[in-house]
Amino acid sequence: MLIKNTHTGVCHTDAFTLSGNDPEGVFPVVLGHEGAGIVVEVGEGVTSVKPGDHVIPLYTAECGECEFCQSGKTNLCVSVRETQGKGLMPDGTTRFSYNGQPLYHYMGCSTFSEYTVVAEVSLAKINPEANHEHVCLLGCGVTTGIGAVHNTAKVQPGDSVAIFGLGAIGLAAVQGARQAKSGTYYRYRY
């Protein structure tokens, strides 16, 4: 699907990949994995969205069929990861090029481009009234921080929580701690 990106977030993961230290980084690449946009065109067989729909890209797409998706560990989907980790679409191709040379996709999203092409499994439809400037962070920072509190640490009411770093993920972890009704939460800058 062709998406017009209206807003994007900048995550430390993008900077890490750009640094050359990411062992899965492929170059040349169109970075960016937090974003919000509007569907411009859809391909054959696409049923979940239509042109004009507002969407956020999902770097943790899921096929729904592999062993991890069936076990509820959808963030480990091996089907999507097989091509996405190589900077390719699920069909094994890239939709970006420059001077006839391929440019790779990043985490199935490539939100640092005005237009991007993503697979249907890599999009979530959102309310058209949602502010894209705010929801562009939902694809990574917000869900990572809140998810760490609820799904990884499994914080319960009254628990004490320590949060190191107050970037987007740290602030989202504070929100998650408040949602979980933790007793005390500590925020540390370093």
Tab-separated table of C-alpha atoms in Angstrom, residues 26-145:
chain	number	residue	atom	x	y	z
A	26	VAL	CA	21.315	-2.976	5.569
A	27	PHE	CA	22.338	-0.031	3.426
A	28	PRO	CA	21.388	2.088	1.605
A	29	VAL	CA	18.132	2.333	3.562
A	30	VAL	CA	15.190	4.690	4.087
A	31	LEU	CA	15.032	4.902	7.891
A	32	GLY	CA	12.076	5.635	10.186
A	33	HIS	CA	9.655	3.318	11.962
A	34	GLU	CA	7.379	5.660	13.945
A	35	GLY	CA	4.849	7.499	11.850
A	36	ALA	CA	1.341	8.408	10.846
A	37	GLY	CA	-0.089	8.938	7.417
A	38	ILE	CA	-2.879	8.534	4.926
A	39	VAL	CA	-3.428	5.647	2.515
A	40	VAL	CA	-3.027	6.822	-1.093
A	41	GLU	CA	-3.326	3.515	-2.980
A	42	VAL	CA	-3.907	-0.129	-2.098
A	43	GLY	CA	-2.812	-3.235	-3.924
A	44	GLU	CA	-4.804	-6.194	-5.119
A	45	GLY	CA	-6.452	-8.172	-2.333
A	46	VAL	CA	-6.057	-5.497	0.357
A	47	THR	CA	-9.188	-5.443	2.512
A	48	SER	CA	-8.289	-3.804	5.827
A	49	VAL	CA	-7.813	-0.238	4.548
A	50	LYS	CA	-8.787	1.938	1.602
A	51	PRO	CA	-7.501	5.203	0.096
A	52	GLY	CA	-8.116	8.082	2.489
A	53	ASP	CA	-7.845	5.972	5.650
A	54	HIS	CA	-5.533	7.276	8.371
A	55	VAL	CA	-2.938	4.759	9.559
A	56	ILE	CA	0.155	4.157	11.647
A	57	PRO	CA	2.852	1.730	10.489
A	58	LEU	CA	3.710	-1.305	12.610
A	59	TYR	CA	7.322	-2.404	12.724
A	60	THR	CA	6.256	-5.494	14.676
A	61	ALA	CA	3.935	-6.831	12.019
A	62	GLU	CA	2.553	-10.335	12.414
A	63	CYS	CA	1.498	-12.996	9.951
A	64	GLY	CA	-0.948	-14.632	12.373
A	65	GLU	CA	0.086	-18.100	11.207
A	66	CYS	CA	3.648	-18.943	12.330
A	67	GLU	CA	4.423	-20.730	15.611
A	68	PHE	CA	5.124	-17.459	17.446
A	69	CYS	CA	1.934	-15.773	16.244
A	70	GLN	CA	-0.066	-18.838	17.242
A	71	SER	CA	1.532	-18.848	20.709
A	72	GLY	CA	0.726	-15.184	21.390
A	73	LYS	CA	4.329	-14.007	20.991
A	74	THR	CA	3.468	-12.068	17.857
A	75	ASN	CA	6.402	-9.684	18.288
A	76	LEU	CA	8.648	-12.607	17.315
A	77	CYS	CA	6.834	-13.436	14.045
A	78	VAL	CA	9.356	-15.348	11.938
A	79	SER	CA	7.409	-15.018	8.703
A	80	VAL	CA	7.476	-11.224	8.579
A	81	ARG	CA	10.948	-10.998	10.095
A	82	GLU	CA	12.435	-13.197	7.378
A	83	THR	CA	12.137	-10.450	4.760
A	84	GLN	CA	11.697	-7.358	6.934
A	85	GLY	CA	15.086	-7.942	8.591
A	86	LYS	CA	16.659	-7.861	5.132
A	87	GLY	CA	15.029	-4.535	4.237
A	88	LEU	CA	12.539	-6.141	1.865
A	89	MET	CA	8.791	-6.382	1.402
A	90	PRO	CA	7.146	-9.766	2.156
A	91	ASP	CA	7.466	-10.659	-1.546
A	92	GLY	CA	11.261	-10.236	-1.321
A	93	THR	CA	11.466	-6.953	-3.248
A	94	THR	CA	12.084	-3.308	-2.405
A	95	ARG	CA	9.875	-0.478	-3.667
A	96	PHE	CA	12.530	2.227	-3.247
A	97	SER	CA	15.328	3.104	-5.652
A	98	TYR	CA	17.731	5.929	-6.424
A	99	ASN	CA	19.479	6.264	-9.793
A	100	GLY	CA	18.337	2.753	-10.629
A	101	GLN	CA	19.855	1.227	-7.493
A	102	PRO	CA	17.686	-0.361	-4.778
A	103	LEU	CA	17.175	1.360	-1.432
A	104	TYR	CA	16.086	-0.883	1.412
A	105	HIS	CA	13.012	-0.594	3.612
A	106	TYR	CA	13.486	-0.112	7.346
A	107	MET	CA	11.510	-2.267	9.764
A	108	GLY	CA	8.764	-2.497	7.164
A	109	CYS	CA	7.938	1.208	7.608
A	110	SER	CA	10.476	3.724	6.182
A	111	THR	CA	8.712	6.757	7.629
A	112	PHE	CA	11.541	9.207	6.852
A	113	SER	CA	10.200	9.327	3.301
A	114	GLU	CA	7.296	11.514	2.194
A	115	TYR	CA	5.735	8.417	0.620
A	116	THR	CA	6.326	4.816	1.601
A	117	VAL	CA	5.055	1.404	0.560
A	118	VAL	CA	4.157	-1.058	3.300
A	119	ALA	CA	2.575	-4.484	3.482
A	120	GLU	CA	-1.005	-4.759	4.725
A	121	VAL	CA	0.189	-6.566	7.870
A	122	SER	CA	2.350	-3.538	8.687
A	123	LEU	CA	-0.488	-1.027	9.129
A	124	ALA	CA	-3.075	-0.190	11.755
A	125	LYS	CA	-6.059	1.947	10.843
A	126	ILE	CA	-6.666	4.844	13.233
A	127	ASN	CA	-9.444	7.341	13.870
A	128	PRO	CA	-9.232	10.103	11.236
A	129	GLU	CA	-9.725	12.654	14.041
A	130	ALA	CA	-6.537	11.479	15.794
A	131	ASN	CA	-3.739	14.038	15.815
A	132	HIS	CA	-0.969	12.562	13.651
A	133	GLU	CA	1.655	14.590	15.514
A	134	HIS	CA	0.778	12.633	18.657
A	135	VAL	CA	-0.146	9.184	17.343
A	136	CYS	CA	3.016	8.871	15.255
A	137	LEU	CA	4.753	7.811	18.486
A	138	LEU	CA	2.376	4.892	19.102
A	139	GLY	CA	4.223	2.588	16.733
A	140	CYS	CA	7.288	2.316	18.970
A	141	GLY	CA	8.040	4.612	21.926
A	142	VAL	CA	4.646	4.630	23.612
A	143	THR	CA	3.908	0.945	23.149
A	144	THR	CA	7.443	-0.032	24.189
A	145	GLY	CA	7.274	1.921	27.458
